[in-house]
mmCIF file of C-alpha atoms in Angstrom:
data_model
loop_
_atom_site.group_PDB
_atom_site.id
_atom_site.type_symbol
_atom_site.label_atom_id
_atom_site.label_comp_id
_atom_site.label_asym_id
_atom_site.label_seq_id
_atom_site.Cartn_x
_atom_site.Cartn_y
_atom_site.Cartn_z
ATOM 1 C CA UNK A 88 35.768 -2.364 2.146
ATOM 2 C CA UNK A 89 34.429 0.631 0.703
ATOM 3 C CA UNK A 90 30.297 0.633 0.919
ATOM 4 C CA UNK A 91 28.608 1.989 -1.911
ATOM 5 C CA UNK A 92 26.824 5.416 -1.877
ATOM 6 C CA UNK A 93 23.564 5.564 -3.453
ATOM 7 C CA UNK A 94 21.883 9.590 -4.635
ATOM 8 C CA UNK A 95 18.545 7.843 -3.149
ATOM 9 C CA UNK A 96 17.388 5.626 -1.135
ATOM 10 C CA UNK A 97 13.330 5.017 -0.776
ATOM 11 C CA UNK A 98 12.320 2.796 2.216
ATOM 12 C CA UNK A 99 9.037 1.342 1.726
ATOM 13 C CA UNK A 100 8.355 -0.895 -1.708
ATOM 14 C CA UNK A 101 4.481 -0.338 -2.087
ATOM 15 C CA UNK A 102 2.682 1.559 -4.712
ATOM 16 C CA UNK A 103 4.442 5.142 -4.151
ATOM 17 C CA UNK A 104 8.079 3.307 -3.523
ATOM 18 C CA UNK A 105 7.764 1.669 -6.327
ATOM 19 C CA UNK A 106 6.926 4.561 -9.095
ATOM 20 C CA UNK A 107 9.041 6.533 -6.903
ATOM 21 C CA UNK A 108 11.800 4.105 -8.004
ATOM 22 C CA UNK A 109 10.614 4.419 -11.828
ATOM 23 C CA UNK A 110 11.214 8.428 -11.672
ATOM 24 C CA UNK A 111 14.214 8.415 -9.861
ATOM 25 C CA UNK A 112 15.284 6.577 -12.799
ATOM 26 C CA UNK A 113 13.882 8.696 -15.243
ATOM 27 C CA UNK A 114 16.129 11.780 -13.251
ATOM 28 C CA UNK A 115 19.123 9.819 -13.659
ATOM 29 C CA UNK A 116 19.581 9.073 -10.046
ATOM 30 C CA UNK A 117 21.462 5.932 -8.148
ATOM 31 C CA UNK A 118 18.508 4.715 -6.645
ATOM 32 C CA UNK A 119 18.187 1.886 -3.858
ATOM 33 C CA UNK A 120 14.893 0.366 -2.430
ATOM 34 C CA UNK A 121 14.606 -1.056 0.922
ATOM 35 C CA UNK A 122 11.877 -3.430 1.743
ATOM 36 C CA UNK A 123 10.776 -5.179 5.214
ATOM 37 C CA UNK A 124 8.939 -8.004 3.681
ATOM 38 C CA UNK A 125 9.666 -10.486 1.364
ATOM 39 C CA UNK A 126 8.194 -9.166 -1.509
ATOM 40 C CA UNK A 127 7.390 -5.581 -3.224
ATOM 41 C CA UNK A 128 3.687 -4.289 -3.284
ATOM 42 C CA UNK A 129 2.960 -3.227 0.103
ATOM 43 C CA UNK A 130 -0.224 -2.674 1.613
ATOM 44 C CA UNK A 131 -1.779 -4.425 -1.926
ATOM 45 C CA UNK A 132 -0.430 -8.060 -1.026
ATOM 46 C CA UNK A 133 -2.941 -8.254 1.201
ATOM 47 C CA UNK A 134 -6.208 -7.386 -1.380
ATOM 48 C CA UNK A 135 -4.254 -9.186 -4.760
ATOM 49 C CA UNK A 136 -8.433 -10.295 -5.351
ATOM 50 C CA UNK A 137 -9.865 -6.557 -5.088
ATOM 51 C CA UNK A 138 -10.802 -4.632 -8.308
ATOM 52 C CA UNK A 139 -9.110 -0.953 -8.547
ATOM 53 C CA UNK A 140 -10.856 1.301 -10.501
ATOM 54 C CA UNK A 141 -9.093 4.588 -9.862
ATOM 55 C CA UNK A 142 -5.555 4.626 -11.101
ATOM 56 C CA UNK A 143 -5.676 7.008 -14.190
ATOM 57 C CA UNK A 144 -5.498 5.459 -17.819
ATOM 58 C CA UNK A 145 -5.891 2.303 -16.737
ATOM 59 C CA UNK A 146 -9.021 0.284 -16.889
ATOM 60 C CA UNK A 147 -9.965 -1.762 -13.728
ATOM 61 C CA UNK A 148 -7.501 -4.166 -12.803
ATOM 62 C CA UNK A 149 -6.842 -6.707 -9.826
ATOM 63 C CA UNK A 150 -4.554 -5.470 -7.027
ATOM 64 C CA UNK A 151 -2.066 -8.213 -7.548
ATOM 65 C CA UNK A 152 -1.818 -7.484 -11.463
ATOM 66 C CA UNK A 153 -1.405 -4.127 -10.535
ATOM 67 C CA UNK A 154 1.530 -4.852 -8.294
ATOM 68 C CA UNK A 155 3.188 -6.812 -11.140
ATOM 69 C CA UNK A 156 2.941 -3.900 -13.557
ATOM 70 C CA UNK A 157 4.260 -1.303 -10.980
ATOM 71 C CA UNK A 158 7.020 -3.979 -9.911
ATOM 72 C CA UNK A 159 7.833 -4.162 -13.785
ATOM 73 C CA UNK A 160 7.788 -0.070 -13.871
ATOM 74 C CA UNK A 161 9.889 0.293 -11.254
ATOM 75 C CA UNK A 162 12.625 -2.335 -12.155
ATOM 76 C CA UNK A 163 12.815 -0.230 -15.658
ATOM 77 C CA UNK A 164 16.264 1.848 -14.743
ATOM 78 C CA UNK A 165 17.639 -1.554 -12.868
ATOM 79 C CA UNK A 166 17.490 0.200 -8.847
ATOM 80 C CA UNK A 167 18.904 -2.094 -5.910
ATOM 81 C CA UNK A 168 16.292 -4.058 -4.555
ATOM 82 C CA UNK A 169 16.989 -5.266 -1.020
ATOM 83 C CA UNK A 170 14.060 -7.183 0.413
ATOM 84 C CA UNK A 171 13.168 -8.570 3.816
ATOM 85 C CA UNK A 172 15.039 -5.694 6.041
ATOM 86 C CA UNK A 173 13.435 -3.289 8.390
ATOM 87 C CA UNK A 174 15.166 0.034 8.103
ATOM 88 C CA UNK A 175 15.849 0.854 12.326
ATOM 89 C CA UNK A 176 18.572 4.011 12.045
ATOM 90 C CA UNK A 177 18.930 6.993 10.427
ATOM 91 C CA UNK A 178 22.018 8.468 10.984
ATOM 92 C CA UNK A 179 22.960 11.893 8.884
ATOM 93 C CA UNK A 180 26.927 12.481 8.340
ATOM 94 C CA UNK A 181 28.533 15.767 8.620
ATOM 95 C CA UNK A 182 28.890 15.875 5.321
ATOM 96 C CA UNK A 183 25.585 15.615 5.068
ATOM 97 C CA UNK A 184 24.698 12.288 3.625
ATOM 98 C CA UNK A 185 22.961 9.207 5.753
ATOM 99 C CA UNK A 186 23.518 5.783 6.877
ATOM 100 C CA UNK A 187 20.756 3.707 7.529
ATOM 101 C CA UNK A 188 21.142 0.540 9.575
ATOM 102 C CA UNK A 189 18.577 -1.893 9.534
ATOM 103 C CA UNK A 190 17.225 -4.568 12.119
ATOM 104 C CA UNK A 191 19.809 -7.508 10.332
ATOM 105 C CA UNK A 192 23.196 -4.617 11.293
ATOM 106 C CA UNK A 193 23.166 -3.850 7.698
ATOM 107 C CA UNK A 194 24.335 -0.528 6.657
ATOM 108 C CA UNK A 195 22.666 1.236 3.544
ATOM 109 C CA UNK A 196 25.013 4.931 2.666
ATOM 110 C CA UNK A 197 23.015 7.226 0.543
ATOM 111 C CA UNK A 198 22.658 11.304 -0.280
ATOM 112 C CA UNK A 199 19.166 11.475 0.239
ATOM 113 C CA UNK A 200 15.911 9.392 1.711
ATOM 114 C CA UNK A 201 12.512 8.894 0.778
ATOM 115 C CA UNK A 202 9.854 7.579 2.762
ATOM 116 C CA UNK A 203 7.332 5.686 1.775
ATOM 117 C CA UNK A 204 6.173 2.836 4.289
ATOM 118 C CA UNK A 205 3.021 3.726 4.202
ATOM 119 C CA UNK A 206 1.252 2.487 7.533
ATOM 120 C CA UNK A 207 4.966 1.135 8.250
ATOM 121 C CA UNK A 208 4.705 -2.306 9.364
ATOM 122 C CA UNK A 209 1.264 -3.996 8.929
ATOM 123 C CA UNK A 210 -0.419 -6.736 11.291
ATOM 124 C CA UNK A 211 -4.214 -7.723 10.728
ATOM 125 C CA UNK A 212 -6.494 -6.656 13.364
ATOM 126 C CA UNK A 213 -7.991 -10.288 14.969
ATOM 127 C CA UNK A 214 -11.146 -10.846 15.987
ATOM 128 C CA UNK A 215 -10.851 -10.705 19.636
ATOM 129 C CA UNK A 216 -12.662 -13.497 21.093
ATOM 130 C CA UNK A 217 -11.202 -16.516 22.661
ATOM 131 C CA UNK A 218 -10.366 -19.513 20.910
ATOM 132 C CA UNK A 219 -10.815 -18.442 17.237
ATOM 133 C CA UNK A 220 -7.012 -19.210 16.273
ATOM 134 C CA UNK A 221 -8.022 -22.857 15.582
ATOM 135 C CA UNK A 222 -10.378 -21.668 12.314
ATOM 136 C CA UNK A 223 -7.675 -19.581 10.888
ATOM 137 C CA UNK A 224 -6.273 -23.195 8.635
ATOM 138 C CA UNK A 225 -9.853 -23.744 7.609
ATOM 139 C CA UNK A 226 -12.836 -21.258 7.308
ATOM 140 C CA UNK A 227 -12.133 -17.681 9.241
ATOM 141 C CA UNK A 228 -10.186 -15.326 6.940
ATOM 142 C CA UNK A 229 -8.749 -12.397 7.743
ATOM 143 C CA UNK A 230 -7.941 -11.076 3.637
ATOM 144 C CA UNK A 231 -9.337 -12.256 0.437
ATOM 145 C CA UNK A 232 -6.313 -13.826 -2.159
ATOM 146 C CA UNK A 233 -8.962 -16.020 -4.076
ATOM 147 C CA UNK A 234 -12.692 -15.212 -5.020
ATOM 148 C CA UNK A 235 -13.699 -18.646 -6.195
ATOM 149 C CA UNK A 236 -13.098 -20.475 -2.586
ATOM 150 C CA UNK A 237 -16.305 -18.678 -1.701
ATOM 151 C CA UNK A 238 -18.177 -20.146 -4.418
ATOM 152 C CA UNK A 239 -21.501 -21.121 -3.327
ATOM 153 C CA UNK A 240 -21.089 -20.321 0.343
ATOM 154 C CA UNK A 241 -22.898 -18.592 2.979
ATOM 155 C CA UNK A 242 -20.519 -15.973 3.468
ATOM 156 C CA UNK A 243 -20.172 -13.649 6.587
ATOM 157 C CA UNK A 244 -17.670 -10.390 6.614
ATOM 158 C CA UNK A 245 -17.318 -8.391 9.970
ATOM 159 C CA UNK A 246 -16.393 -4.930 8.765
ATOM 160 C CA UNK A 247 -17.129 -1.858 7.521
ATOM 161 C CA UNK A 248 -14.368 -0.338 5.362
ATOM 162 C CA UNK A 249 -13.210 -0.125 1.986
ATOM 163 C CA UNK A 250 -12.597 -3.436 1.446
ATOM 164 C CA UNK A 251 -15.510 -5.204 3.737
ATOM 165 C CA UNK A 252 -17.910 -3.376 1.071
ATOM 166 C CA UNK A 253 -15.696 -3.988 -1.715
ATOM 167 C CA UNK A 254 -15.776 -7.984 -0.340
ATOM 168 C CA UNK A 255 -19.096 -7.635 -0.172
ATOM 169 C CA UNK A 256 -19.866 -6.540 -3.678
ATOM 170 C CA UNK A 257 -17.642 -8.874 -5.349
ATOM 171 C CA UNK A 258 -18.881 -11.831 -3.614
ATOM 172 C CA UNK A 259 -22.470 -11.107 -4.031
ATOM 173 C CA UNK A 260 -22.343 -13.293 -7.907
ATOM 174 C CA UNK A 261 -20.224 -15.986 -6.417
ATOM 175 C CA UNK A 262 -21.450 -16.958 -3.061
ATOM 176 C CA UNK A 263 -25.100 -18.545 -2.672
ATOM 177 C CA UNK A 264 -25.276 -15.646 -0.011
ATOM 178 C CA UNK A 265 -23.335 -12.555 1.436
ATOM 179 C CA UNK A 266 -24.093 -10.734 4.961
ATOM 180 C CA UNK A 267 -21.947 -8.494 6.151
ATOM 181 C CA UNK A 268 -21.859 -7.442 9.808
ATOM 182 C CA UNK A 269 -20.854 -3.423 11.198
ATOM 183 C CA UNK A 270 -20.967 -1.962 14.200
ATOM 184 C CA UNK A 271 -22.462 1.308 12.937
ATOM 185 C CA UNK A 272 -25.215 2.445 11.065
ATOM 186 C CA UNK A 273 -23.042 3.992 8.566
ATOM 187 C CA UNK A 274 -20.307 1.978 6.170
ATOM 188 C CA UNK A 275 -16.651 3.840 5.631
ATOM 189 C CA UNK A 276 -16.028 2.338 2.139
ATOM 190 C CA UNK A 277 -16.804 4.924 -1.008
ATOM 191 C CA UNK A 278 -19.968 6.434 -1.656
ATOM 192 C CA UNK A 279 -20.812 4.774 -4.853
ATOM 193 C CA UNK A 280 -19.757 1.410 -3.689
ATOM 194 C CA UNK A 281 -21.617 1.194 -0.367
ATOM 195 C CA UNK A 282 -24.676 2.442 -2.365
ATOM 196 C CA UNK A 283 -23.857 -0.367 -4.767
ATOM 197 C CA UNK A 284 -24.051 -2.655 -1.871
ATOM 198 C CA UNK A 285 -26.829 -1.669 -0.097
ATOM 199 C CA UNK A 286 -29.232 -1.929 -3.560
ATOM 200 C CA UNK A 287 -27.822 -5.135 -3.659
ATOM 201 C CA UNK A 288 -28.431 -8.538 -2.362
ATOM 202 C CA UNK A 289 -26.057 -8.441 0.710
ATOM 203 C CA UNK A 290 -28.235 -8.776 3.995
ATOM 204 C CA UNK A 291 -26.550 -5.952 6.131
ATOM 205 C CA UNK A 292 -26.715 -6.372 9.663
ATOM 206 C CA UNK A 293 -26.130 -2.814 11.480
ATOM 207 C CA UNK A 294 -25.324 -2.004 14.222
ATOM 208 C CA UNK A 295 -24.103 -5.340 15.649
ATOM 209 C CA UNK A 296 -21.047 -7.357 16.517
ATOM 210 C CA UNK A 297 -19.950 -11.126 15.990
ATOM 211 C CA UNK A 298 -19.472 -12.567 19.666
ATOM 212 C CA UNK A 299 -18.922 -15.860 19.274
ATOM 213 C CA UNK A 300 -18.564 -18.506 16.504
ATOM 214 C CA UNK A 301 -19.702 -21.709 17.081
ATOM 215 C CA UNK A 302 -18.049 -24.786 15.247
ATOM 216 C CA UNK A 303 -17.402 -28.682 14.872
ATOM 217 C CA UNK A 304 -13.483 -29.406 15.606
ATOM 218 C CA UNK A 305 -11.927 -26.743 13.503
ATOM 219 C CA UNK A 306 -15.005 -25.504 11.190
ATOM 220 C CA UNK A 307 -16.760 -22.401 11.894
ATOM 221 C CA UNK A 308 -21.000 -23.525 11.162
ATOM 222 C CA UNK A 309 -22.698 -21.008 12.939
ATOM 223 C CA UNK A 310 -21.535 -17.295 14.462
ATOM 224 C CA UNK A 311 -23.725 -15.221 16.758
ATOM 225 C CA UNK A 312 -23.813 -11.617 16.533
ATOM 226 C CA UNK A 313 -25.264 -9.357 19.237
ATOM 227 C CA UNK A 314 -27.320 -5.782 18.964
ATOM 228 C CA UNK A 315 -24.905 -3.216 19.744
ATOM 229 C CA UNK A 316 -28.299 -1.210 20.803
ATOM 230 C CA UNK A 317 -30.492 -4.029 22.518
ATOM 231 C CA UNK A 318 -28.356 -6.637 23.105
ATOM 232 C CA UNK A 319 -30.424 -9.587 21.198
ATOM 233 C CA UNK A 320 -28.735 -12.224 20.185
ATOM 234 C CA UNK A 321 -28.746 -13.831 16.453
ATOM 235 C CA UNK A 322 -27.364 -16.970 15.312
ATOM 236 C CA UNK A 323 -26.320 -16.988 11.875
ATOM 237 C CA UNK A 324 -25.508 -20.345 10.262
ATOM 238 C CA UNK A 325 -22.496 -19.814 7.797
ATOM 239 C CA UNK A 326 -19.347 -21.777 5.687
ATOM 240 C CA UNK A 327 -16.909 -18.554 5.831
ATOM 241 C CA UNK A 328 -16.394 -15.610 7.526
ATOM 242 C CA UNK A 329 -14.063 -13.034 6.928
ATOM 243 C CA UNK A 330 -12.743 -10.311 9.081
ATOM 244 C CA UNK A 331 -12.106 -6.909 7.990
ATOM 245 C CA UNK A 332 -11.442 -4.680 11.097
ATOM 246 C CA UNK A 333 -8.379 -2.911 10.069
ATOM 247 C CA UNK A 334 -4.648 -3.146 9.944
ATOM 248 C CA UNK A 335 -2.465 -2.072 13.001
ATOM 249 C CA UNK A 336 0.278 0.139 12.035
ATOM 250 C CA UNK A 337 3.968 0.536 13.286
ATOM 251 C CA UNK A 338 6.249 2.877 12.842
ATOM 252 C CA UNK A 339 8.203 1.691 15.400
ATOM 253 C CA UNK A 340 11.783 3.192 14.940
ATOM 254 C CA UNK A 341 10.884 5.972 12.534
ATOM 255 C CA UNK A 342 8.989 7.585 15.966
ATOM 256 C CA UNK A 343 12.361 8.135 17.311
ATOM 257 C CA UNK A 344 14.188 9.774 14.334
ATOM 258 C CA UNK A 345 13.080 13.246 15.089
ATOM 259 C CA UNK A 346 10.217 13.301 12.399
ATOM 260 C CA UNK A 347 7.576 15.857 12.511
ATOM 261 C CA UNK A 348 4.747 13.020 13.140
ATOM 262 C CA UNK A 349 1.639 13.852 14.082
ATOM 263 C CA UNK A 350 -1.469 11.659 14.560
ATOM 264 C CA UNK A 351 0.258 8.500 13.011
ATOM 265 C CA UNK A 352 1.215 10.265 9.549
ATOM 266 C CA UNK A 353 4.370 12.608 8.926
ATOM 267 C CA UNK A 354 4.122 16.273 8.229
ATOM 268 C CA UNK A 355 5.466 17.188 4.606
ATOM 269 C CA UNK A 356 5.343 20.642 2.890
ATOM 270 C CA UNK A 357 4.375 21.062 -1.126
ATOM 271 C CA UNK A 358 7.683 19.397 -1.980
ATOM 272 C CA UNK A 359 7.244 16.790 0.518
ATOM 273 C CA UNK A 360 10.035 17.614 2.322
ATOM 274 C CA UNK A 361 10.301 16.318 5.745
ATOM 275 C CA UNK A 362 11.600 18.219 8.936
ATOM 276 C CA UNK A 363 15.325 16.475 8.389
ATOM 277 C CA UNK A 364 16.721 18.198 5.278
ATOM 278 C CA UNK A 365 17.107 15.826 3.096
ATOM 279 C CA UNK A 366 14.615 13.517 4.108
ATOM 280 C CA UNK A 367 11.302 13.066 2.310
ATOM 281 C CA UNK A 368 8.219 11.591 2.006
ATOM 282 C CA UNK A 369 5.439 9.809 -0.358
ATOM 283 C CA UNK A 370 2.405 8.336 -0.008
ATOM 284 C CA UNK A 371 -0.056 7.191 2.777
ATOM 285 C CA UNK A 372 2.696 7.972 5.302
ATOM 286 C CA UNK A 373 2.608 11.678 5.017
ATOM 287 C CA UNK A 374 0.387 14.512 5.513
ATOM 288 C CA UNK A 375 -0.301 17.893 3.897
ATOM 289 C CA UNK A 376 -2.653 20.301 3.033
ATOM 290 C CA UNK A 377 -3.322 18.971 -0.775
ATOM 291 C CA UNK A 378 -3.386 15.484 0.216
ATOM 292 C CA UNK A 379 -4.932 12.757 -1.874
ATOM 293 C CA UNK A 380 -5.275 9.545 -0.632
ATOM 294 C CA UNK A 381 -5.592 7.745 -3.735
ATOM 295 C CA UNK A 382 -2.820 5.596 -5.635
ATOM 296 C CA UNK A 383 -2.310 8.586 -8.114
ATOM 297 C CA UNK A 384 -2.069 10.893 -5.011
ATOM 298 C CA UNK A 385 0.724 8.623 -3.681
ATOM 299 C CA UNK A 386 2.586 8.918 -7.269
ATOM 300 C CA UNK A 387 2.302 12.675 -7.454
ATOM 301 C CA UNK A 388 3.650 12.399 -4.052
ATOM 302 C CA UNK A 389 6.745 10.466 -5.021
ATOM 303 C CA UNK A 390 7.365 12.924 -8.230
ATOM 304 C CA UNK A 391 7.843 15.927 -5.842
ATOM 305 C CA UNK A 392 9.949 13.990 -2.710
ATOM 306 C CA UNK A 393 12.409 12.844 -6.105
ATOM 307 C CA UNK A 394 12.190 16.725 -7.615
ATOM 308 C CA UNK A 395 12.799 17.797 -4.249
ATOM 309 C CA UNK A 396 15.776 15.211 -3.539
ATOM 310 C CA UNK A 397 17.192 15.714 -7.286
ATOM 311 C CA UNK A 398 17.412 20.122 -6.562
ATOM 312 C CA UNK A 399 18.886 19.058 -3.432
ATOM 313 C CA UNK A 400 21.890 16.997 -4.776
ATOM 314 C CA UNK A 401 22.158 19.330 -7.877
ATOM 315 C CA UNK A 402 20.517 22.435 -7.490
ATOM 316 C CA UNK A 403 21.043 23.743 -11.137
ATOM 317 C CA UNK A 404 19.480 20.724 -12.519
ATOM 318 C CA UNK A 405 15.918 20.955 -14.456
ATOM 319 C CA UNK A 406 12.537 21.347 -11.674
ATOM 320 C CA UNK A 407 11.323 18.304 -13.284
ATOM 321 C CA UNK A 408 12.105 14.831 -15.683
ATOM 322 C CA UNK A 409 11.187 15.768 -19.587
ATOM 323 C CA UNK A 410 7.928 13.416 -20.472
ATOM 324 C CA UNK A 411 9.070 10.044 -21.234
ATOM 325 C CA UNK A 412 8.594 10.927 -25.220
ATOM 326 C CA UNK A 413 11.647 12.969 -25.111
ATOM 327 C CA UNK A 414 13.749 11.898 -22.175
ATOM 328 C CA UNK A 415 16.832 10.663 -23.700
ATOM 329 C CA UNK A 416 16.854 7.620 -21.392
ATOM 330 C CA UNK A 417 14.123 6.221 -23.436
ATOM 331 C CA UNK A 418 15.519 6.113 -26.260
ATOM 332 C CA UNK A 419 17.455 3.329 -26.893
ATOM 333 C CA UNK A 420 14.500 1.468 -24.831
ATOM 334 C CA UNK A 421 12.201 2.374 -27.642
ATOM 335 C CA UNK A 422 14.127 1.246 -30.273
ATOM 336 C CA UNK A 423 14.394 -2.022 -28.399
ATOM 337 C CA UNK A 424 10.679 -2.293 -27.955
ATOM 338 C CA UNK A 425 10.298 -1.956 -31.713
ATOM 339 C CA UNK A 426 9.399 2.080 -31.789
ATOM 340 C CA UNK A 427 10.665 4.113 -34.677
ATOM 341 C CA UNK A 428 11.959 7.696 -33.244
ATOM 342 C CA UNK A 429 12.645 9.773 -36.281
ATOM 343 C CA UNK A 430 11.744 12.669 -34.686
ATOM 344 C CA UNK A 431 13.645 12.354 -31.476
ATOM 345 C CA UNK A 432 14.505 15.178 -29.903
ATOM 346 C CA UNK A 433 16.044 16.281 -26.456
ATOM 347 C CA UNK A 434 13.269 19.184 -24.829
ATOM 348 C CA UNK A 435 15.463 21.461 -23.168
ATOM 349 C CA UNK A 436 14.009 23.452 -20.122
#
């Protein structure tokens, strides 16, 4: 049997896979997406309930509607979707093209790679004290998927990132009361929204720590937090608490592929080209000197890995796709949608 051979194939199906995917398509490439979990989004499935207001041109929009739109995007020029593999090998042919194997013996055959698997595979950091497993089916969360369950509820977050504040500030009109618990002094999330929350009715409890949560069978009722400084111990009576202290990351294989990776991210250049020719990568699994680690950074990432992969496969082609108003592969897809295009023309470069 002969096994197909894609131009590219992206490994990672979050934000900067995904519109990755969209350009490829827009370049006219055979594209293929590999995903470890079940479904696309990435690192978003886990906040589909938190508000993103800095994705350019569109107004603020929930993390899981956001996902839906970029899954829509990205589906546009019909790429292979493969789902529910982790991507293990990387093997690169003498004729220069690669065959990745992934944990299930699957072999994927393709001209070029992109990576973007952002913190590569994703585990929630648990609150380490003994015996909390039991409140995980009732009242201990570790991400938010639904707002309105806190409705009325003393609410308690342990955390001090992005989306502990973000929690924090979007819970404050729902619950009948929000305190959120840090171990420092000062909060990691953005400027404007940890201002937000501190002029706000959240009771912020710095610097302590939850050590122990007290309950009735399975319910969490009270949690006691301790003075990182003093020691003094507070009992807080609560219905929820949710815990916010990170995400461990795993690369796992990709460690052992020969990438330049330094510090947990992998070194790129301006055209996000990895140490391996014809390897690249996107998004909030590389490094470089003009990073952005927003959601538009990780698409301007994915636009230069595809340039860079399209140059490499056909080095005469154009440095970059024409703007969607005069690529020719829009065409017909505007006509379907209802556009007239009497003034279609092909932009040559």
């Amino acid at each position: 049997m002969t096994l197909e051979m894609y131009d590219v194939t992206i490994v990672g199906g979050g934000p900067a896979g995904l519109y990755t995917s969209f350009y490829s398509g827009m370049r006219d490439l055979k594209t293929k997406i590999i995903e470890y979990s079940s479904q696309l989004g990435g690192r978003m499935l886990i906040y589909p309930e938190k508000m993103i207001w800095d994705v350019g041109g569109v107004t603020p929009i929930l993390g899981g509607q956001l996902i839906e739109q970029l899954v829509e995007q990205a589906r546009t020029f019909e790429p292979t979707i493969v789902l529910n593999q982790k991507v293990e090998r990387l093997e690169k042919q003498s004729d220069g093209t690669f065959i990745l194997t992934s944990s299930t013996g699957e072999k994927h055959y393709s001209k070029t790679v992109i990576l973007t698997v952002g913190y590569g595979v994703l585990s929630m950091q648990k609150l380490e004290i003994a015996g909390v497993d039991r409140y995980e089916v009732t009242n201990l969360y570790y991400t938010v998927q639904e707002l309105e369950i806190f409705r009325n509820k003393h609410v308690l977050i342990s955390g001090g990132g992005n989306s502990a504040v973000d929690w924090a500030n979007e819970l404050v009109p729902i619950a009948a009361s929000v305190t959120i618990v840090h171990r420092r002094d000062e909060f990691g999330g953005h400027e404007k929204n940890v201002i937000k929350m501190r002029e706000s009715a959240v009771s912020i409890k710095t610097p302590y720590e939850v050590v122990q949560l007290h309950g009735d069978d399975d319910l969490i009722q009270s949690v006691s937090i301790a003075n990182k400084e003093t020691d003094e111990i507070e009992q807080l009576e609560v219905d929820a608490v949710i815990v916010n202290h990170g995400l461990k990351c795993d690369y796992s294989a990709l460690e052992e592929w020969g990438l330049d990776i330094q510090d947990g991210v992998a070194i790129v250049n301006e055209k996000r080209e990895t140490n391996i020719e014809g390897v690249y990568g996107a998004g909030d699994f590389v490094d470089h000197p003009s990073k952005v680690r927003l959601i538009a950074g990780a698409f301007t990432d994915g636009i230069l890995a595809l340039n860079s992969a399209k140059l490499y496969l056909e080095p005469d082609a154009p440095k970059v796709a024409y703007v969607s108003s005069h690529n020719i592969r829009f065409k017909e897809r505007n006509k379907k949608i209802g556009l007239v295009d009497n003034d279609y023309r092909e932009v040559r470069g």
